[in-house]
Amino acid sequence: MITYFTDRVRVYSGVPGKCKNHFLNQIKTRNKEQELFANLLDGLIEGKYWSISVLGTVGNGKTTLACAAVNEWNDIHFFYEEGAYYTTQGDLITEYKDTFNDESSFTEAQIFNRYARKAKLLVIDELNPKDWTDFNKNVIQKILTERYANDRRTVLIGNLESKDFKAMFDPHIISRLREGATIYMVEPDMRTSL
């Protein structure tokens, strides 16, 4: 996770170091799926959608493009209170659970506020039904409910099929996500030729 400097202000984004210099307007897409996702992200930044759910197979650019959108947002909206954040399901839940420790620097309310209210654009990556406990489900659904109510832009990413994604959430969350865009990225893994 990084804190980086734009030409204007220090911005905490959560974007992994390998993606810190990627911006949507600079990425060359490799296929029609990536091009569609990049266009949807542009639409999300412009306010055409409140959410994008991105499902599919591994290694086809979902995370890189989403991080590029976070960087793009933070470059355009350079005030801290208008920031965009990237996190994973695992990191978000770890941050929540860390607040249960008496020595924690943050409260549960502060973590909720960061992800549910403060982040004007939020990417939650690596959604995984194998790690989907009732606690995890409740935390993420509560965040999504608040984000929906306040029209906060949200990107959900998972290397899964639609049926598995739908099974993770209660029907009211799936219904709200239908007001956004959904894309399936199933191109072969670009990271390897094995």
XYZ file of C-alpha atoms in Angstrom, residues 14-172:
159
model
C -4.073 2.140 -0.917
C -2.953 1.435 -4.493
C -0.230 -1.251 -4.613
C 3.218 0.029 -5.544
C 3.270 -1.746 -8.912
C 0.229 0.288 -10.006
C 1.170 3.666 -8.524
C 2.088 5.216 -11.882
C -0.839 3.876 -13.906
C -3.482 6.355 -15.047
C -6.546 5.535 -17.128
C -5.739 8.114 -19.764
C -2.302 6.512 -20.309
C -3.101 2.785 -20.358
C -3.185 1.059 -23.718
C -5.864 -1.613 -23.565
C -5.002 -5.021 -25.048
C -8.434 -6.375 -25.902
C -12.123 -5.474 -26.132
C -12.822 -6.482 -22.520
C -10.151 -4.122 -21.196
C -11.376 -1.378 -23.512
C -14.944 -1.826 -22.248
C -13.811 -1.792 -18.600
C -11.697 1.340 -19.182
C -14.719 3.045 -20.787
C -16.948 1.999 -17.874
C -14.378 3.401 -15.424
C -14.375 6.692 -17.334
C -18.175 6.662 -17.044
C -17.941 5.938 -13.324
C -15.571 8.885 -12.814
C -17.962 11.092 -14.807
C -20.882 9.950 -12.627
C -22.752 7.803 -15.177
C -22.745 4.815 -12.793
C -22.625 4.428 -9.048
C -20.970 1.015 -9.278
C -19.167 -1.439 -11.501
C -18.993 -5.142 -10.660
C -16.093 -6.820 -12.467
C -16.054 -10.600 -12.528
C -14.113 -13.207 -14.436
C -10.847 -15.057 -14.655
C -7.401 -14.129 -13.338
C -4.713 -12.117 -15.068
C -6.707 -10.005 -17.483
C -6.106 -6.493 -16.154
C -9.008 -5.925 -13.758
C -6.874 -4.675 -10.862
C -4.500 -2.594 -12.984
C -7.355 -0.733 -14.658
C -9.202 -0.185 -11.371
C -6.036 1.172 -9.720
C -5.512 3.455 -12.718
C -9.006 4.846 -12.094
C -8.146 5.473 -8.418
C -4.996 7.330 -9.466
C -6.918 9.272 -12.106
C -9.584 10.276 -9.578
C -6.993 11.415 -7.055
C -5.214 13.433 -9.716
C -8.452 15.185 -10.723
C -9.988 15.506 -7.253
C -6.926 16.371 -5.269
C -8.573 17.353 -1.999
C -8.095 14.707 0.696
C -11.787 14.563 1.588
C -12.621 13.679 -2.017
C -10.139 10.806 -2.226
C -10.372 7.472 -3.965
C -9.184 4.298 -2.242
C -8.192 0.810 -3.289
C -8.407 -2.111 -0.882
C -8.958 -5.837 -0.942
C -11.604 -7.815 0.913
C -8.883 -9.252 3.133
C -7.234 -5.911 3.940
C -10.544 -4.201 4.665
C -11.616 -6.959 7.065
C -8.184 -6.953 8.730
C -8.479 -3.196 9.314
C -11.887 -3.741 10.920
C -10.678 -6.551 13.144
C -7.593 -4.568 14.176
C -9.905 -2.010 15.794
C -10.920 -4.651 18.332
C -7.416 -4.426 19.806
C -7.153 -1.922 22.687
C -3.933 -0.562 21.182
C -5.502 0.204 17.808
C -4.932 3.659 16.354
C -8.399 3.637 14.811
C -11.936 2.883 15.916
C -14.383 0.726 14.010
C -16.397 3.894 13.254
C -13.332 5.560 11.710
C -12.670 2.600 9.416
C -16.336 2.460 8.432
C -16.338 6.196 7.756
C -13.246 5.933 5.539
C -14.720 3.268 3.297
C -18.455 4.005 3.476
C -18.545 7.813 3.474
C -15.197 9.482 2.973
C -13.997 7.627 -0.129
C -15.750 9.205 -3.081
C -14.525 6.279 -5.186
C -13.782 2.902 -3.610
C -12.368 -0.250 -5.180
C -12.776 -3.498 -3.234
C -10.706 -6.173 -4.960
C -10.239 -9.900 -4.457
C -13.787 -10.669 -3.370
C -13.602 -14.293 -2.389
C -16.436 -16.574 -1.281
C -13.940 -18.913 0.433
C -13.193 -16.193 3.017
C -16.798 -14.995 3.191
C -17.869 -15.286 6.813
C -21.022 -13.724 8.243
C -18.819 -11.014 9.770
C -17.169 -10.209 6.422
C -20.525 -10.177 4.662
C -22.078 -7.846 7.241
C -19.170 -5.386 7.139
C -19.028 -5.158 3.352
C -22.820 -5.039 2.921
C -23.053 -2.246 5.494
C -20.401 -0.283 3.574
C -22.166 -0.898 0.248
C -25.544 0.123 1.676
C -24.122 3.430 2.908
C -22.264 4.033 -0.369
C -25.417 3.359 -2.395
C -27.499 5.704 -0.226
C -24.979 8.506 -0.772
C -24.175 7.796 -4.438
C -20.516 7.016 -3.729
C -18.807 5.422 -6.717
C -17.791 1.829 -6.104
C -15.929 -0.907 -7.983
C -16.149 -4.548 -6.854
C -13.686 -7.048 -8.349
C -13.644 -10.810 -8.031
C -12.156 -13.732 -9.898
C -15.480 -15.517 -9.836
C -18.555 -16.421 -11.783
C -21.775 -14.453 -11.590
C -23.612 -17.151 -9.597
C -20.863 -17.197 -6.939
C -20.839 -13.397 -6.723
C -24.630 -13.261 -6.330
C -24.514 -15.942 -3.629
C -22.172 -13.770 -1.544
C -24.682 -10.930 -1.040
C -28.242 -10.500 0.133
C -30.804 -9.829 -2.634
C -31.150 -6.119 -1.744
